[in-house]
Short mmCIF file of C-alpha atoms and ligand atoms in Angstrom, two decimals:
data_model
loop_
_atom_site.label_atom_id
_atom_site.label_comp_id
_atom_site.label_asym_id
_atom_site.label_seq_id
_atom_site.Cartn_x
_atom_site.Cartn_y
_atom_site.Cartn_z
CA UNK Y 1 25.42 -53.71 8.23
CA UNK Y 2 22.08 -54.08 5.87
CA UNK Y 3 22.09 -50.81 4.44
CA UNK Y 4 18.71 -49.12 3.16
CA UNK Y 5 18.30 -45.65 0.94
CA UNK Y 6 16.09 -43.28 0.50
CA UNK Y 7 14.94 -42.11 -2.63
CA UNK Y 8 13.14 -39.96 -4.94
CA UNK Y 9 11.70 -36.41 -5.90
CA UNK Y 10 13.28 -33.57 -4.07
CA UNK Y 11 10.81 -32.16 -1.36
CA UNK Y 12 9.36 -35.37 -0.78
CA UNK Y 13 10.29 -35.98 2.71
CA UNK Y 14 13.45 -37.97 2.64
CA UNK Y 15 15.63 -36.04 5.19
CA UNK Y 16 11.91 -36.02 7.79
CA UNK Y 17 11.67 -39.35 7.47
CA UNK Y 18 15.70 -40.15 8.35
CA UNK Y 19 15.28 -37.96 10.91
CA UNK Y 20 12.22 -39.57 12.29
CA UNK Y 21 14.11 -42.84 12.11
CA UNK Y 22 17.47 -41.66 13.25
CA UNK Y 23 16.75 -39.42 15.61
CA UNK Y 24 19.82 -36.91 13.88
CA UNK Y 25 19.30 -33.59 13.41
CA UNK Y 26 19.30 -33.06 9.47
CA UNK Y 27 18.13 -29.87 7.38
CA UNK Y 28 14.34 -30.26 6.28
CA UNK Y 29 12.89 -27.58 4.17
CA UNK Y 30 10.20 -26.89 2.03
CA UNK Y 31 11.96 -26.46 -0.96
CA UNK Y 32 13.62 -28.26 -3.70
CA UNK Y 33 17.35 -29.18 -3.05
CA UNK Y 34 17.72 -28.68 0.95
CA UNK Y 35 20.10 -32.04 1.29
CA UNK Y 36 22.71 -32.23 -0.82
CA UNK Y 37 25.77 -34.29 0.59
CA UNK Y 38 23.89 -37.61 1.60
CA UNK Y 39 23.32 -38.21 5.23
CA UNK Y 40 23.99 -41.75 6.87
CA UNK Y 41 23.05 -42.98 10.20
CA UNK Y 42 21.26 -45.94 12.10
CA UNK Y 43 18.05 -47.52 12.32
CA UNK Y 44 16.25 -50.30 13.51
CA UNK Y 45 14.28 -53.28 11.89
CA UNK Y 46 11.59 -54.02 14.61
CA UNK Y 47 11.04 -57.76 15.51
CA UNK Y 48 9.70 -59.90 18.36
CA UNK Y 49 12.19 -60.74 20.83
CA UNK Y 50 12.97 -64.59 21.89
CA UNK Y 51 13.56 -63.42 25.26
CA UNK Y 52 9.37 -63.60 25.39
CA UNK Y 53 9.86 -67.16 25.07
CA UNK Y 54 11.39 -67.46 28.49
CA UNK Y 55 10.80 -66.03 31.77
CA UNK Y 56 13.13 -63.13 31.99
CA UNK Y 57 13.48 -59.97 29.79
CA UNK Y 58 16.97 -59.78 28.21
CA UNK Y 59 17.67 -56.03 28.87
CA UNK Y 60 18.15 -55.65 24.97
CA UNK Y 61 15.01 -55.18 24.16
CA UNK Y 62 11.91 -52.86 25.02
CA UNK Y 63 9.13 -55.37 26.58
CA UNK Y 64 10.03 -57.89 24.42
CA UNK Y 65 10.30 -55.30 20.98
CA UNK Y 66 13.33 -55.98 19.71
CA UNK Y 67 15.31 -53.28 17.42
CA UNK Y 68 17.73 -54.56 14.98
CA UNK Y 69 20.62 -51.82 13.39
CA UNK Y 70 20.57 -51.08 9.86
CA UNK Y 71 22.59 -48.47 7.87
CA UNK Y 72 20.20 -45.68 6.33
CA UNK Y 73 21.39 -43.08 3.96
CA UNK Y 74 19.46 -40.07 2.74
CA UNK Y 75 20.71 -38.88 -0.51
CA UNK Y 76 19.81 -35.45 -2.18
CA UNK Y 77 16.64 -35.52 -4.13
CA UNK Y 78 16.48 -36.82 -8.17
CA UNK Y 79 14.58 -35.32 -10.37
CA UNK Y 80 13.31 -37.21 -13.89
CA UNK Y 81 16.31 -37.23 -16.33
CA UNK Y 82 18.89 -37.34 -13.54
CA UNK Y 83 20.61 -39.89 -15.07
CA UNK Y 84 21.28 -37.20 -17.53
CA UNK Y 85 22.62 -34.81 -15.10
CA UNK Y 86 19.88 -32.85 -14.65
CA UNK Y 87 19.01 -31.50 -11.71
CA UNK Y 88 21.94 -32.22 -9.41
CA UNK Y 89 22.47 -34.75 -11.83
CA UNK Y 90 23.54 -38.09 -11.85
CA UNK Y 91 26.32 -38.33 -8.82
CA UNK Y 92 23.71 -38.81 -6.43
CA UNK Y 93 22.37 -42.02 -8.61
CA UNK Y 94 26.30 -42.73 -7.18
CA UNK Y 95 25.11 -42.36 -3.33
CA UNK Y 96 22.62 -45.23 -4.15
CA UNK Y 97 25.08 -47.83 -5.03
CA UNK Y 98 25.50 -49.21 -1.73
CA UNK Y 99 22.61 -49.85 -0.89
CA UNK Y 100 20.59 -52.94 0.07
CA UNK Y 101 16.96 -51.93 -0.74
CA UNK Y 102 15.29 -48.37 -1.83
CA UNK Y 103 12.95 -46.34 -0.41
CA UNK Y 104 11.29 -44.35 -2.89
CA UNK Y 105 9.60 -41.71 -1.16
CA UNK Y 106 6.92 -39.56 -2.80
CA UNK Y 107 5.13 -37.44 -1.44
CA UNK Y 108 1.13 -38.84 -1.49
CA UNK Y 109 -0.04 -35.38 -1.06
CA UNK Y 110 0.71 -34.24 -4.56
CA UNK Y 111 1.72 -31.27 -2.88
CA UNK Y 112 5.38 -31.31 -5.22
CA UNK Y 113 5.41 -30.96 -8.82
CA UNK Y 114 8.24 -33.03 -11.26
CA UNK Y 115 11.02 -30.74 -10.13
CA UNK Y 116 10.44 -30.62 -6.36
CA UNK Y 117 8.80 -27.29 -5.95
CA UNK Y 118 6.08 -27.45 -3.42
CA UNK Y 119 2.56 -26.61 -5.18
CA UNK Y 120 -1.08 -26.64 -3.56
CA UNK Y 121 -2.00 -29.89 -2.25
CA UNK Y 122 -3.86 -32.14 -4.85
CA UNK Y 123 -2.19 -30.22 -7.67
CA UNK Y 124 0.27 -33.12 -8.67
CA UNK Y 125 -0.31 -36.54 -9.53
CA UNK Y 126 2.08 -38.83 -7.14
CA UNK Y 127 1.47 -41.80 -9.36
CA UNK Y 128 3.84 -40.09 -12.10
CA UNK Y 129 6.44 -40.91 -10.14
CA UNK Y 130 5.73 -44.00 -8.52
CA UNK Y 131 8.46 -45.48 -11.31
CA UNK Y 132 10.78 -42.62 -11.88
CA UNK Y 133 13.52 -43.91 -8.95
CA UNK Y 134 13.77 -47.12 -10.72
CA UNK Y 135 13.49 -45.70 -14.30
CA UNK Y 136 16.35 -43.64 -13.44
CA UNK Y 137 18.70 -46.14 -11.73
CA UNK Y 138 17.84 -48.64 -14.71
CA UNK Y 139 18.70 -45.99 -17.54
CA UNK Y 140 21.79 -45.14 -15.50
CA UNK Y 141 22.98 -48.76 -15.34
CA UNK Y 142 22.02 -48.87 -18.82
CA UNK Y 143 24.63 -46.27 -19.81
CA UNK Y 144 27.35 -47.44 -17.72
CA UNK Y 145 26.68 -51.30 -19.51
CA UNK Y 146 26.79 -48.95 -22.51
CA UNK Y 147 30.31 -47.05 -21.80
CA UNK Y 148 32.13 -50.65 -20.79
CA UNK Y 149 31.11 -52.50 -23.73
CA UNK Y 150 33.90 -52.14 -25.26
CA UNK Y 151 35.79 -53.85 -22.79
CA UNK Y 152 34.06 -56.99 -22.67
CA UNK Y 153 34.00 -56.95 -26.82
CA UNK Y 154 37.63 -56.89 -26.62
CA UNK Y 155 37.61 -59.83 -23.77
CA UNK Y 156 35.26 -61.84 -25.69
CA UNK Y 157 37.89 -61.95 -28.01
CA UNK Y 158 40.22 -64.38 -25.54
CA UNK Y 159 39.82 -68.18 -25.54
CA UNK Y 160 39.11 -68.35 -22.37
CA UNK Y 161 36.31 -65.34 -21.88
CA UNK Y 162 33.19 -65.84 -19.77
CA UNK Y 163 30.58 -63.52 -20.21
CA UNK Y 164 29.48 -63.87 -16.56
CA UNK Y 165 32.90 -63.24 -14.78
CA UNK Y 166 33.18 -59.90 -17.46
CA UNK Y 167 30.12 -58.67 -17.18
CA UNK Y 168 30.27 -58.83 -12.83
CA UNK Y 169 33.58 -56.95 -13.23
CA UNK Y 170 31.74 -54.01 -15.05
CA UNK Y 171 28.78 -54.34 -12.36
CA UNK Y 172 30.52 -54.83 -9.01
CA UNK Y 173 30.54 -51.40 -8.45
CA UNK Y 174 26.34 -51.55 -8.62
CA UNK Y 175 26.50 -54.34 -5.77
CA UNK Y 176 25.70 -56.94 -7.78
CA UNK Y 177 27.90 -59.96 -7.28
CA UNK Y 178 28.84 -63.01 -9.46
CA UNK Y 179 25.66 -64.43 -8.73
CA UNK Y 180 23.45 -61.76 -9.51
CA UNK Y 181 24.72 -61.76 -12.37
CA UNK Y 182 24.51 -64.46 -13.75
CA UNK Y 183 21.39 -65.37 -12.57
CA UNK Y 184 20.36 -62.27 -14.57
CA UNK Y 185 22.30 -63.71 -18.12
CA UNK Y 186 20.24 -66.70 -17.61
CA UNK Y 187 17.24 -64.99 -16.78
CA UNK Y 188 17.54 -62.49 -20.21
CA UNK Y 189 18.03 -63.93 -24.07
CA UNK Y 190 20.68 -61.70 -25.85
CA UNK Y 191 23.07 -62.76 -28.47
CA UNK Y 192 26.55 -64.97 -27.84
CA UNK Y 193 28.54 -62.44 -29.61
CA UNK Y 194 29.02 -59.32 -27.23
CA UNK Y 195 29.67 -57.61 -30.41
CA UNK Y 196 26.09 -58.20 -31.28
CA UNK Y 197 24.30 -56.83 -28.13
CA UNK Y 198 21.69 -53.83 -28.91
CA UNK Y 199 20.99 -51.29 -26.56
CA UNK Y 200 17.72 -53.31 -25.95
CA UNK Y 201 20.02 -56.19 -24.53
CA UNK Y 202 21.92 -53.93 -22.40
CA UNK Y 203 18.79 -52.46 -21.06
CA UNK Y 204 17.17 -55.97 -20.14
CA UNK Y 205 19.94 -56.87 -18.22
CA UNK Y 206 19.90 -53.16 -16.23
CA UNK Y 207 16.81 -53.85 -15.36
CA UNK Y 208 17.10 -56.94 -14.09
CA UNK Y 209 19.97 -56.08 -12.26
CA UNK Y 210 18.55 -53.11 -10.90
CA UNK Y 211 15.28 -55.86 -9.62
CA UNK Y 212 17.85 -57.99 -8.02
CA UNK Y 213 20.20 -55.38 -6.23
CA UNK Y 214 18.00 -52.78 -5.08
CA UNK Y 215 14.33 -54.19 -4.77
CA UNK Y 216 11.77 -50.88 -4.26
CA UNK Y 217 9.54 -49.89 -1.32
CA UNK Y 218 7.50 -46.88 -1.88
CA UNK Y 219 6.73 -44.77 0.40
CA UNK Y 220 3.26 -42.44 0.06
CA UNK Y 221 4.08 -40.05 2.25
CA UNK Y 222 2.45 -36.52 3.67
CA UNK Y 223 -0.17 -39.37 4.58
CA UNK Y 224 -1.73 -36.97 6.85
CA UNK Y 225 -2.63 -34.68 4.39
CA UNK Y 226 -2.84 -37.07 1.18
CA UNK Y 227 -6.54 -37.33 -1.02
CA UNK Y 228 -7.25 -41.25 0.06
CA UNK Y 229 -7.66 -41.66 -3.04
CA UNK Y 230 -3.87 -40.57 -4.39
CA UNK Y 231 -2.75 -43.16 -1.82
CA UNK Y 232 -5.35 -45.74 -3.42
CA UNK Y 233 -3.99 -45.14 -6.61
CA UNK Y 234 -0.45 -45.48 -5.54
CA UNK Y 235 -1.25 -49.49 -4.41
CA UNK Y 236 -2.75 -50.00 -7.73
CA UNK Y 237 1.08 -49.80 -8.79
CA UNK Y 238 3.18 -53.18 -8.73
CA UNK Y 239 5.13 -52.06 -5.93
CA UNK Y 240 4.91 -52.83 -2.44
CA UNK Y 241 3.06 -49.53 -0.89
CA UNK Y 242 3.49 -48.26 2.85
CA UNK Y 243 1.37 -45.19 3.70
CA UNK Y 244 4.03 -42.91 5.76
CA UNK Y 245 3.64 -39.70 7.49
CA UNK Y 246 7.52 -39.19 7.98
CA UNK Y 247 6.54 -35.63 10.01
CA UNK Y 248 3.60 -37.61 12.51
CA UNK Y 249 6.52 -39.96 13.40
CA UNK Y 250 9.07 -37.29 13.89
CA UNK Y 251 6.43 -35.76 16.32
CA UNK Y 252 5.60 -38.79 17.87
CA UNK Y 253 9.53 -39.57 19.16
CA UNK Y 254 9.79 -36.40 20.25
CA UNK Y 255 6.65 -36.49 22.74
CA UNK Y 256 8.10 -40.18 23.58
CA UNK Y 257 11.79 -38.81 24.13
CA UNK Y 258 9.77 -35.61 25.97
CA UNK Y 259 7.98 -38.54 28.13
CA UNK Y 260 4.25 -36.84 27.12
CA UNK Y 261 3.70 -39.95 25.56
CA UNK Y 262 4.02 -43.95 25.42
CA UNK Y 263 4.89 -45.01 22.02
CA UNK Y 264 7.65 -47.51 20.89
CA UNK Y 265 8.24 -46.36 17.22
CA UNK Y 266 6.10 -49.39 15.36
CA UNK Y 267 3.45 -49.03 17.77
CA UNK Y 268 -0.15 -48.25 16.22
CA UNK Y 269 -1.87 -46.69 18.48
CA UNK Y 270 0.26 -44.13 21.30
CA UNK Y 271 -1.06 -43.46 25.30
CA UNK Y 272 -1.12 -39.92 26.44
CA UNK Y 273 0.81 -39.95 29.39
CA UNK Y 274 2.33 -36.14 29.91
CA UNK Y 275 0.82 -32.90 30.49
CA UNK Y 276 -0.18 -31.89 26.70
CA UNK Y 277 -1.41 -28.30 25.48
CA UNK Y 278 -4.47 -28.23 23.36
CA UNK Y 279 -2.33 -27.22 20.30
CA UNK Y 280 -0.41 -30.67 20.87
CA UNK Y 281 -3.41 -32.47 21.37
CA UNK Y 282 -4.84 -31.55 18.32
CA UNK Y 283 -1.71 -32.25 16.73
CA UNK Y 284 -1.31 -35.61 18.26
CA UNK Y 285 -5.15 -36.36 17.20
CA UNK Y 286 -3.96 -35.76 13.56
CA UNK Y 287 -1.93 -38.38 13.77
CA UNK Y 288 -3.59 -40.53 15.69
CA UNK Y 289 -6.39 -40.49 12.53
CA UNK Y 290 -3.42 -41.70 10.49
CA UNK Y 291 -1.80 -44.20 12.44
CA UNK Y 292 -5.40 -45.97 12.46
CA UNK Y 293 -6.03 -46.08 8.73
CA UNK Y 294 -2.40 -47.46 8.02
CA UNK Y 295 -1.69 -49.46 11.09
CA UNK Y 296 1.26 -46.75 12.52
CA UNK Y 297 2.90 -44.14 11.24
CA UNK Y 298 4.33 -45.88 8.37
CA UNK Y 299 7.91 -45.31 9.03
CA UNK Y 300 9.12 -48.40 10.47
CA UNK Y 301 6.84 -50.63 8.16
CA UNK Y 302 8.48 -49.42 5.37
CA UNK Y 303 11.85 -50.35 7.27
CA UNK Y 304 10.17 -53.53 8.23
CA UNK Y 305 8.76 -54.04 4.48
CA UNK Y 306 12.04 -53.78 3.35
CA UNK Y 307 14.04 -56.15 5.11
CA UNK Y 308 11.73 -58.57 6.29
CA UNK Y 309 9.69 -58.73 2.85
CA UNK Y 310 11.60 -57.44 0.32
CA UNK Y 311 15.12 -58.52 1.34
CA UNK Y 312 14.12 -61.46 2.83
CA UNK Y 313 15.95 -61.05 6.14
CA UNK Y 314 15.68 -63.54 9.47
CA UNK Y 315 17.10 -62.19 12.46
CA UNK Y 316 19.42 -64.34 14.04
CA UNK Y 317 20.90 -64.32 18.15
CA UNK Y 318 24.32 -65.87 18.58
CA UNK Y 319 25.25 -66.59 21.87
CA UNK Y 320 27.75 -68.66 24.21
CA UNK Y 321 25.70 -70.01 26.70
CA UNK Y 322 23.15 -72.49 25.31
CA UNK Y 323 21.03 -72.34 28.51
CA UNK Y 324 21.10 -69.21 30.10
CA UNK Y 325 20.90 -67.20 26.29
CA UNK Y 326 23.80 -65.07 27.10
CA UNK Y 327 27.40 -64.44 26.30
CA UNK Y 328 30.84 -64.63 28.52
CA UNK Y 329 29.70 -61.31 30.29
CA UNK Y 330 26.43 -63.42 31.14
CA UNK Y 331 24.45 -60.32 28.90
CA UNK Y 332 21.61 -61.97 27.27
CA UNK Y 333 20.76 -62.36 23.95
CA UNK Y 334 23.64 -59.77 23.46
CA UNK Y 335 23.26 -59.49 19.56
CA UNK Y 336 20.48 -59.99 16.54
CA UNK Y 337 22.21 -60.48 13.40
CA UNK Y 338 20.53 -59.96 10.18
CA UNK Y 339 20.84 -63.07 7.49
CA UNK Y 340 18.98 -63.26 4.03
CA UNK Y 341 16.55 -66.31 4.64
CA UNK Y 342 17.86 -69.92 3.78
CA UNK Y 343 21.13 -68.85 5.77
CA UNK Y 344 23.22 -71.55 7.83
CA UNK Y 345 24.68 -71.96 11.60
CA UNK Y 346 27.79 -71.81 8.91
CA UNK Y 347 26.58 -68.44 6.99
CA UNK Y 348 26.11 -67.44 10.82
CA UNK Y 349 29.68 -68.42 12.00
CA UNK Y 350 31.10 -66.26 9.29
CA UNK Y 351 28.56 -63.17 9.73
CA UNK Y 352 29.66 -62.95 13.03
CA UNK Y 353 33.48 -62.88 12.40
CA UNK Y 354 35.64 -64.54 9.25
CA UNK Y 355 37.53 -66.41 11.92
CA UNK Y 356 34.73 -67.70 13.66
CA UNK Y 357 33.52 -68.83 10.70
CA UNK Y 358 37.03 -70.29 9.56
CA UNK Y 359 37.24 -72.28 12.62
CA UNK Y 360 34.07 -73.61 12.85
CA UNK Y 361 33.38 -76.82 14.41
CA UNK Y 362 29.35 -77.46 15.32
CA UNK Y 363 26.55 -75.23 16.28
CA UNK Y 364 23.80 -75.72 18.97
CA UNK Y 365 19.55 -74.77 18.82
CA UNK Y 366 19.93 -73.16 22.06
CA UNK Y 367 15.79 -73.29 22.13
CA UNK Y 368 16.16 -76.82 21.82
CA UNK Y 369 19.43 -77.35 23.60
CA UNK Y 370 20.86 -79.99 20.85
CA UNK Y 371 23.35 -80.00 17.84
CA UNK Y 372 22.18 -78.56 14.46
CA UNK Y 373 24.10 -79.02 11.28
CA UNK Y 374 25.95 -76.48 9.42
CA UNK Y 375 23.67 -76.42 6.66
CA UNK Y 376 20.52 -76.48 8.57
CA UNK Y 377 18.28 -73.83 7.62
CA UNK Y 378 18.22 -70.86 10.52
CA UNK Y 379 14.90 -69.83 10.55
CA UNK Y 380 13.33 -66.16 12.09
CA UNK Y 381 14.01 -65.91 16.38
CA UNK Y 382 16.63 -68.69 16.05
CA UNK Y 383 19.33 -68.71 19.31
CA UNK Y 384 22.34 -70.87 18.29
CA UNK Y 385 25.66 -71.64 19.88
CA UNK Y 386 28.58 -71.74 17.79
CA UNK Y 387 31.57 -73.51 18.63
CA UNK Y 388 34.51 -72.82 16.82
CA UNK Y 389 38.76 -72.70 17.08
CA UNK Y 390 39.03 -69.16 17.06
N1 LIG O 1 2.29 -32.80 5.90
C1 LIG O 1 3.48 -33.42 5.88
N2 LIG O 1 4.60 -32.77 5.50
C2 LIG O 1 5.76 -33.44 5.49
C3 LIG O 1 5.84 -34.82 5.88
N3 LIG O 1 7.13 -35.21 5.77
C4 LIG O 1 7.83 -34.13 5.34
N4 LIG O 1 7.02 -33.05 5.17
C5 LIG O 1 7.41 -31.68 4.72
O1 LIG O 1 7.91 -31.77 3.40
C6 LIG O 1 8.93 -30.77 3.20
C7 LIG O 1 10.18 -31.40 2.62
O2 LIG O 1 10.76 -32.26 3.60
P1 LIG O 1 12.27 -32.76 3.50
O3 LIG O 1 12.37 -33.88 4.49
O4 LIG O 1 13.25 -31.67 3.57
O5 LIG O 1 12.27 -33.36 2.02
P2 LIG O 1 13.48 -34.02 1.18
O6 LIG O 1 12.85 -35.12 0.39
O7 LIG O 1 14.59 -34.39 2.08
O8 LIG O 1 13.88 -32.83 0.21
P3 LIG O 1 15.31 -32.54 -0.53
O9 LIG O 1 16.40 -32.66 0.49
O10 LIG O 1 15.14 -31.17 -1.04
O11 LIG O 1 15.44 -33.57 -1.60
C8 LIG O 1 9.14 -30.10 4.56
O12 LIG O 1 8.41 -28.91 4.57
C9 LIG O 1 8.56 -31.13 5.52
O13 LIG O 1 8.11 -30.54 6.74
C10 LIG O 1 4.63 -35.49 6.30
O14 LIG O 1 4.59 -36.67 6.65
N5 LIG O 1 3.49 -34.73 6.26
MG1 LIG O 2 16.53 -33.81 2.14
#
């Protein structure tokens, strides 16, 4: 499964904001510190569902919203110079490895200071630290490129050595594959001689490493108490910017879940549909103000930025039945499968299961009820039939 992280300065809002995704009960507190072994759970990518293209409703979707699983992890919080060990130090720079695509969360308020103590609102600058999660990941990578050197010096030494094949065998670990990396070596100069490499060269090629493997959302959050202007500020940075308030959504699934409101998380604007108490209502209003100067709550548009932006993703529905949309159970549009864009019926095949993929034979546009090729380009909402041996 796509999995996505969140990141950054302790106090920030990590653990609200899984639990406003996840729905799991987590420790939140305002202090530094409150998570320390990393949480990981489910949540959903939000996309139009093809079933709106025919007459019925599949029964896996809400009206036609259709929620795709990803992994999400929430790790403890990192302080500048974590990749030092300080603070909790650099293990939790460890938790981040698997990951697809960061949140960094800071909190748009500047109601935190460096180390994650809370301080009065305003107080702290959030842009500070709109690049500390990837300064620290990059230095990191840096010093692990730095502590294998050796070994590839003593590989370049063989008649046979490739710089790409030793280098991915230091940086598998990271996620980055064969690929990655050496679309990186061609994308850095450094000398021919691994013998010769500065620290410079080591640190261009973390950093572009640390670009392709685990591409940065940031989230502003505490949006509902943030000076405009911090969260202004924040998208003069290079990075995409979402506007969050983790809390507002938290609220907001709980009133859905308590049925005193309508509101599909993604939704910008809720209906009041319970019996609220004045203290909720003003509460609700809050976030209500929110939710129309950023278009929602924020949460799932970071989610969405992230794999449907930053990652790339299309979200794919296998099934068996080319007509009716369904699989052998006659369920309809049973699955939605994640693929980085520019995938295959092939990539597909194989996403599904290995031995699908091994035994493939031919795939079918069920929207257009006629034979694709393996390498024809799957595009967002696509239905396809694959036939195969297994
Ligand atoms: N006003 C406001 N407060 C928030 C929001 N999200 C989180 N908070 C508060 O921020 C504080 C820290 O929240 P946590 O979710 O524990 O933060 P964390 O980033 O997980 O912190 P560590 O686990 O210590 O790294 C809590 O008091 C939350 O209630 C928000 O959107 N708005
Ligand atoms: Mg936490």
């Amino acid at each position: 499964m796509l999995s996505i992280a969140l990141a950054g300065k302790p106090n920030a809002g990590k653990s609200t904001f899984y639990q406003a995704a996840t729905m799991a009960d987590v420790d939140v507190g305002n202090y530094p510190f409150t998570t320390i072994d990393p949480n990981q759970g489910v949540t959903h990518a939000r996309t139009r569902c093809p079933c709106l293209d025919t007459e019925t409703r599949c029964g896996n979707c809400t009206d036609g919203i259709r929620y795709v699983p990803v992994e999400l992890l929430d790790v403890a919080g990192l302080v500048p110079g974590a990749h030092e060990g300080r603070g909790l130090g650099n293990q939790f720079l460890d938790a981040l490895t698997d990951a697809d695509a960061i949140l960094a969360v800071v909190d748009a308020a500047g109601a935190t200071n460096a180390q994650g103590d809370p301080v009065e609102v305003g107080t702290y600058d959030p842009v500070e630290e709109a690049n500390f999660v990837e300064e620290e990941l990059e230095q990191w990578l840096a010093g692990i490129i730095d502590r294998n050197w050796e070994t590839v010096v003593r590989q370049s030494r063989a008649p046979d050595f490739k710089i790409d094949e030793a280098v991915t065998e230091l940086l598998t670990g990271f996620g980055a594959s064969e690929h990655d990396v050496a679309t990186a070596l061609r994308s850095i100069s450094y000398p021919d001689d691994p013998q010769q490499w500065s620290m410079d060269d080591q640190m261009a090629l973390a950093v572009d490493i640390r670009e392709r493997t685990k591409p940065i959302v940031l989230v502003a959050n505490k949006a509902d108490i943030a000076p405009v202007e911090n969260i202004n500020r924040l998208h003069d940075t290079s990075k995409p910017v979402v506007p969050a308030t983790a809390d507002g959504e938290r609220a907001l699934r709980r009133a859905a879940d308590a049925d005193l409101i309508e509101y599909n998380p993604g939704d910008t604007a809720i209906t009041i549909t319970g019996d609220i108490s004045s203290t909720q209502q003003t509460g609700l209003e809050t976030i209500q103000n929110v939710m129309e100067n950023t278009d929602g709550t924020g949460v799932q548009a970071a989610i969405n930025t992230a794999v449907y932006h930053l990652l790339e993703m299309i979200t794919v529905y296998p099934v068996e039945n080319e007509t009716r949309w369904t699989d052998g159970s006659d369920d309809m549009l049973p699955d939605a499968v994640l693929l980085r864009k520019g995938s295959t019926p092939l990539d597909l095949a194989y996403a599904v299961h290995s031995d699908i993929g091994d035994g493939y034979l031919y795939a079918v546009d069920a929207r257009a009820e006629r034979r694709i090729s393996e390498d024809h380009e799957l595009s967002e909402g696509a239905v396809v039939k694959i036939v195969s041996t297994a």
